[in-house]
Tab-separated table of C-alpha atoms in Angstrom:
chain	number	residue	atom	x	y	z
A	17	ILE	CA	91.867	134.823	117.004
A	18	ARG	CA	94.005	136.234	114.167
A	19	ASP	CA	96.825	133.753	114.912
A	20	LEU	CA	94.338	130.895	114.963
A	21	THR	CA	92.206	131.740	111.933
A	22	GLY	CA	94.139	134.363	109.992
A	23	TYR	CA	91.140	136.723	110.180
A	24	PRO	CA	90.813	139.858	112.348
A	25	PRO	CA	88.657	139.433	115.466
A	26	SER	CA	86.274	142.101	114.209
A	27	ASP	CA	85.129	139.760	111.414
A	28	PHE	CA	83.463	137.495	113.982
A	29	ILE	CA	81.813	140.101	116.219
A	30	ARG	CA	78.091	139.548	115.763
A	31	ASN	CA	79.120	137.633	112.630
A	32	THR	CA	79.699	140.955	110.889
A	33	VAL	CA	81.800	139.497	108.082
A	34	ARG	CA	81.692	135.790	108.776
A	35	SER	CA	80.685	133.367	111.482
A	36	TYR	CA	83.142	131.022	113.167
A	37	ALA	CA	81.003	128.117	111.963
A	38	SER	CA	81.638	129.213	108.374
A	39	ILE	CA	85.342	128.412	108.613
A	40	ILE	CA	84.907	124.903	110.019
A	41	HIS	CA	86.023	122.343	107.463
A	42	PRO	CA	82.983	121.173	105.425
A	43	ASP	CA	83.746	117.526	106.219
A	44	ASP	CA	83.660	118.248	109.965
A	45	VAL	CA	80.629	120.565	110.202
A	46	ALA	CA	77.985	117.875	110.745
A	47	ARG	CA	80.024	116.073	113.397
A	48	VAL	CA	80.840	119.266	115.315
A	49	ASP	CA	77.191	120.369	115.277
A	50	PHE	CA	75.965	116.991	116.465
A	51	GLU	CA	78.478	116.576	119.317
A	52	VAL	CA	78.207	120.152	120.598
A	53	ASN	CA	74.392	120.195	120.451
A	54	ALA	CA	74.197	116.819	122.211
A	55	ASP	CA	76.364	118.092	125.094
A	56	VAL	CA	74.441	121.369	125.278
A	57	LEU	CA	71.160	119.450	125.648
A	58	ALA	CA	72.748	117.215	128.268
A	59	ARG	CA	74.161	120.290	130.050
A	60	LYS	CA	77.668	118.844	129.824
A	61	PRO	CA	80.902	120.502	128.736
A	62	TRP	CA	82.263	119.306	125.390
A	63	THR	CA	85.725	118.519	124.146
A	64	ILE	CA	86.217	118.083	120.429
A	65	GLU	CA	88.891	118.193	117.732
A	66	TYR	CA	88.205	119.328	114.187
A	67	ARG	CA	89.613	121.244	111.245
A	68	ILE	CA	89.184	124.861	110.245
A	69	LEU	CA	89.998	126.676	107.005
A	70	HIS	CA	92.692	129.279	107.705
A	71	ALA	CA	92.608	132.598	105.848
A	72	GLY	CA	95.969	131.696	104.310
A	73	GLY	CA	94.366	128.740	102.536
A	74	ASP	CA	95.788	125.943	104.665
A	75	VAL	CA	93.875	123.599	106.952
A	76	ARG	CA	94.426	123.809	110.717
A	77	TRP	CA	93.503	121.309	113.409
A	78	VAL	CA	92.026	122.773	116.587
A	79	HIS	CA	91.045	121.512	120.014
A	80	GLU	CA	87.890	123.080	121.472
A	81	LYS	CA	86.609	122.800	125.030
A	82	GLY	CA	83.482	124.625	126.110
A	83	GLN	CA	80.061	124.572	127.653
A	84	ALA	CA	76.712	126.344	127.431
A	85	ILE	CA	75.729	129.158	129.797
A	86	HIS	CA	72.045	128.823	130.758
A	87	HIS	CA	69.434	131.262	132.030
A	88	VAL	CA	67.562	130.492	135.200
A	89	ASP	CA	64.700	129.142	133.138
A	90	GLY	CA	67.060	126.653	131.453
A	91	THR	CA	67.352	128.327	128.091
A	92	VAL	CA	70.802	128.807	126.541
A	93	ASP	CA	72.228	132.273	126.963
A	94	SER	CA	75.620	131.773	125.279
A	95	LEU	CA	78.444	129.355	124.618
A	96	ALA	CA	81.768	129.787	126.396
A	97	GLY	CA	85.068	128.013	126.032
A	98	PHE	CA	88.492	128.108	124.416
A	99	ILE	CA	90.039	126.894	121.196
A	100	HIS	CA	93.713	126.297	120.486
A	101	ASP	CA	95.778	125.137	117.505
A	102	ILE	CA	96.928	121.480	117.620
A	103	THR	CA	97.953	121.169	113.959
A	104	ASP	CA	101.520	119.975	114.606
A	105	LYS	CA	100.401	117.436	117.219
A	106	LYS	CA	97.585	116.159	115.001
A	107	LEU	CA	99.746	115.821	111.894
A	108	LEU	CA	102.274	113.821	113.915
A	109	GLU	CA	99.486	111.660	115.284
A	110	LEU	CA	98.094	111.033	111.795
A	111	GLN	CA	101.577	110.184	110.514
A	112	LEU	CA	102.013	107.697	113.356
A	113	GLN	CA	98.660	106.145	112.522
A	114	LYS	CA	99.679	105.903	108.870
A	115	THR	CA	102.978	104.285	109.856
A	116	ALA	CA	101.219	101.824	112.165
A	117	LEU	CA	98.819	100.885	109.362
A	118	SER	CA	101.723	100.429	106.969
A	119	LEU	CA	103.537	98.201	109.481
A	120	ALA	CA	100.395	96.141	109.998
A	121	GLU	CA	100.060	95.661	106.249
A	122	GLN	CA	103.730	94.685	105.971
A	123	SER	CA	103.309	92.240	108.853
A	124	LEU	CA	100.343	90.635	107.115
A	125	ALA	CA	102.316	90.432	103.863
A	126	LEU	CA	105.227	88.842	105.740
A	127	GLU	CA	102.956	86.243	107.318
A	128	THR	CA	101.610	85.391	103.868
A	129	SER	CA	105.139	85.248	102.491
A	130	ASN	CA	106.227	82.927	105.319
A	131	ALA	CA	103.324	80.598	104.605
A	132	ASP	CA	104.255	80.544	100.919
A	133	LEU	CA	107.887	79.884	101.859
A	134	VAL	CA	106.969	76.863	103.973
A	135	GLN	CA	104.826	75.481	101.160
A	136	PHE	CA	107.617	76.046	98.640
A	137	ALA	CA	110.163	74.451	100.968
A	138	HIS	CA	108.039	71.299	101.241
A	139	VAL	CA	107.731	70.986	97.471
A	140	ALA	CA	111.357	71.890	96.754
A	141	SER	CA	112.735	69.545	99.391
A	142	HIS	CA	110.786	66.624	97.921
A	143	ASP	CA	111.954	67.473	94.395
A	144	ILE	CA	115.582	67.700	95.538
A	145	LYS	CA	115.638	64.695	97.845
A	146	ALA	CA	114.382	62.314	95.179
A	147	PRO	CA	117.351	62.794	92.770
A	148	LEU	CA	119.774	62.840	95.715
A	149	ARG	CA	118.592	59.395	96.734
A	150	GLY	CA	119.034	58.291	93.115
A	151	ILE	CA	122.582	59.662	93.041
A	152	GLU	CA	123.468	57.890	96.281
A	153	THR	CA	122.127	54.605	94.966
A	154	LEU	CA	123.916	55.000	91.627
A	155	ILE	CA	127.223	55.783	93.317
A	156	GLN	CA	126.887	52.715	95.488
A	157	PHE	CA	126.121	50.536	92.431
A	158	ILE	CA	129.191	51.882	90.589
A	159	ALA	CA	131.401	51.315	93.618
A	160	ASP	CA	130.097	47.757	94.081
A	161	ASP	CA	130.519	46.928	90.377
A	162	ALA	CA	134.048	48.331	90.285
A	163	GLY	CA	135.058	46.390	93.353
A	164	ASN	CA	138.830	46.323	93.850
A	165	THR	CA	139.552	47.743	90.387
A	166	LEU	CA	139.288	51.309	91.701
A	167	SER	CA	142.473	53.087	92.675
A	168	GLU	CA	142.842	54.464	96.167
A	169	THR	CA	142.399	57.977	94.749
A	170	SER	CA	139.148	56.972	93.005
A	171	LYS	CA	137.877	55.294	96.185
A	172	ALA	CA	138.636	58.467	98.106
A	173	ASP	CA	136.820	60.525	95.471
A	174	PHE	CA	133.780	58.236	95.667
A	175	GLY	CA	133.802	58.666	99.428
A	176	LYS	CA	133.893	62.449	99.048
A	177	ILE	CA	130.992	62.345	96.581
A	178	GLN	CA	128.956	60.324	99.055
A	179	LEU	CA	129.801	62.803	101.819
A	180	ARG	CA	128.789	65.748	99.610
A	181	VAL	CA	125.475	64.119	98.714
A	182	ALA	CA	124.829	63.402	102.388
A	183	ARG	CA	125.646	67.032	103.209
A	184	LEU	CA	123.273	68.237	100.508
A	185	ARG	CA	120.530	66.113	102.032
A	186	THR	CA	121.290	67.584	105.468
A	187	LEU	CA	121.278	71.094	104.010
A	188	VAL	CA	117.873	70.535	102.413
A	189	ASN	CA	116.501	69.276	105.731
A	190	ASP	CA	118.008	72.261	107.590
A	191	LEU	CA	116.498	74.729	105.122
A	192	LEU	CA	113.120	73.051	105.429
A	193	ASP	CA	113.297	73.253	109.228
A	194	TYR	CA	114.372	76.909	108.999
A	195	ALA	CA	111.460	77.708	106.687
A	196	LYS	CA	109.032	76.044	109.111
A	197	VAL	CA	110.232	78.272	111.909
A	198	GLY	CA	108.957	81.410	110.107
A	199	SER	CA	108.252	84.124	112.633
A	200	ALA	CA	107.428	81.769	115.495
A	201	GLY	CA	110.956	81.609	116.854
A	202	SER	CA	114.232	79.865	116.170
A	203	LEU	CA	115.744	76.394	116.373
A	204	PRO	CA	119.264	76.889	117.742
A	205	THR	CA	121.619	73.923	117.832
A	206	SER	CA	125.072	73.455	119.332
A	207	PHE	CA	127.963	72.470	117.084
A	208	ASP	CA	131.738	72.749	116.807
A	209	MET	CA	132.656	75.686	114.581
A	210	ARG	CA	135.955	74.144	113.435
A	211	ASP	CA	134.258	70.962	112.213
A	212	PHE	CA	131.468	73.069	110.743
A	213	VAL	CA	133.818	75.257	108.665
A	214	LEU	CA	136.003	72.333	107.585
A	215	GLY	CA	132.905	70.481	106.439
A	216	LEU	CA	131.768	73.522	104.457
A	217	ALA	CA	135.210	73.832	102.875
A	218	GLU	CA	135.072	70.200	101.773
A	219	PHE	CA	131.542	70.655	100.476
A	220	VAL	CA	132.225	73.877	98.545
A	221	ALA	CA	135.812	73.464	97.416
A	222	PHE	CA	136.246	69.661	97.122
A	223	ARG	CA	139.851	69.287	95.814
A	224	LEU	CA	140.588	72.925	96.734
A	225	ALA	CA	139.718	72.370	100.403
A	226	PRO	CA	143.418	72.144	101.449
A	227	ARG	CA	143.843	75.741	100.258
A	228	ILE	CA	141.355	76.956	102.863
A	229	ARG	CA	143.014	77.536	106.215
A	230	LEU	CA	141.526	78.407	109.578
A	231	GLU	CA	142.878	81.025	111.961
A	232	GLY	CA	141.780	81.950	115.461
A	233	VAL	CA	139.481	80.331	117.986
A	234	PHE	CA	136.661	78.054	116.767
A	235	PRO	CA	134.584	77.113	119.820
A	236	VAL	CA	131.367	75.151	120.168
A	237	ILE	CA	128.511	77.606	119.589
A	238	THR	CA	124.727	77.533	119.804
A	239	THR	CA	122.859	79.274	116.992
A	240	ASP	CA	120.655	78.757	113.942
A	241	ARG	CA	122.795	76.552	111.735
A	242	ALA	CA	121.004	77.005	108.385
A	243	PRO	CA	121.404	80.801	107.889
A	244	LEU	CA	125.021	80.696	109.098
A	245	GLU	CA	125.775	77.915	106.630
A	246	LEU	CA	124.164	79.857	103.784
A	247	VAL	CA	126.277	82.941	104.482
A	248	LEU	CA	129.601	81.130	104.872
A	249	ARG	CA	128.947	78.863	101.889
A	250	ASN	CA	128.244	81.897	99.690
A	251	LEU	CA	131.367	83.679	100.908
A	252	LEU	CA	133.555	80.662	100.203
A	253	SER	CA	131.933	80.092	96.795
A	254	ASN	CA	132.418	83.741	95.819
A	255	ALA	CA	136.078	83.652	96.865
A	256	ILE	CA	136.657	80.615	94.632
A	257	THR	CA	134.519	81.705	91.672
A	258	HIS	CA	135.811	85.262	91.364
A	259	HIS	CA	139.509	84.621	92.017
A	260	ASP	CA	141.684	85.774	89.111
A	261	ARG	CA	144.436	83.191	89.770
A	262	PRO	CA	142.791	79.803	90.502
A	263	ASP	CA	146.151	78.008	90.680
A	264	ASP	CA	147.328	80.376	93.390
A	265	LEU	CA	144.069	80.445	95.378
A	266	GLN	CA	144.429	80.862	99.138
A	267	ILE	CA	141.428	81.423	101.435
A	268	CYS	CA	141.482	82.203	105.135
A	269	VAL	CA	138.536	81.817	107.510
A	270	SER	CA	139.238	83.624	110.781
A	271	SER	CA	137.259	83.466	114.003
A	272	THR	CA	137.589	85.934	116.879
A	273	PRO	CA	135.465	85.870	120.072
A	274	ALA	CA	134.219	89.366	120.912
A	275	GLY	CA	132.103	90.061	123.981
A	276	GLY	CA	129.819	87.048	123.836
A	277	HIS	CA	129.768	87.065	120.046
A	278	LEU	CA	131.915	85.452	117.386
A	279	HIS	CA	133.392	87.576	114.616
A	280	LEU	CA	133.911	85.532	111.426
A	281	ALA	CA	135.782	86.750	108.374
A	282	VAL	CA	136.502	85.141	104.984
A	283	THR	CA	139.456	86.617	103.069
A	284	ASP	CA	141.418	85.522	100.013
A	285	ASN	CA	144.511	86.577	98.089
A	286	GLY	CA	142.552	87.695	95.045
A	287	PRO	CA	142.045	91.259	93.807
């Protein structure tokens, strides 16, 4: 009893100093009384968990199992049972419950965030597509008006602009589709990695595209295209933007198959 309560056993004999009920946590007293008395009246054993106030000042969780001993005439003679300390188990259980509640709240917040993302993607895609269509139309008007007066270099540049605008439109559509997926699953597509990277290089670097070389194996893969494009586009853009010698820029995109996966790396000759 001393290990459990911190008090000497003699304190509880005939309630000389204190009763066991007096050290039950005040918030648990009513519940313990109700459940134990209900099982005593029903002549059933009880099992209950509650807190007690330890002599050292801390709160302990205990597990109690007992039953009433009755006289022949049905009156209660005494209560018998055992009580043991379950503080460590209970604290772990409460921590797990707290973690589960936190995860549930985060999940709800994520669902709300996903819904907001889809709504934003719809609005943003409309706002971006409209000027893209205007740019495409304007480019076509300029090309038609210029006719044969454009040099071959200018014609090639116009063609690249049209390709970049078309790629922007595809990117917007891909991002919208990716946003719609949310937490429901994924939309994997199959595509050639070499064509994919070369297209990104042309989109990001334009005239610098020839300075981006590919090394390794670039197979046809099946995956979510939009997030992969975002990552590689950012890596290529960073390599170009933060290079300290733009005239000497050299970028390498390497691809290495590794156990069912594809290891991609973007390196440059900058600092």
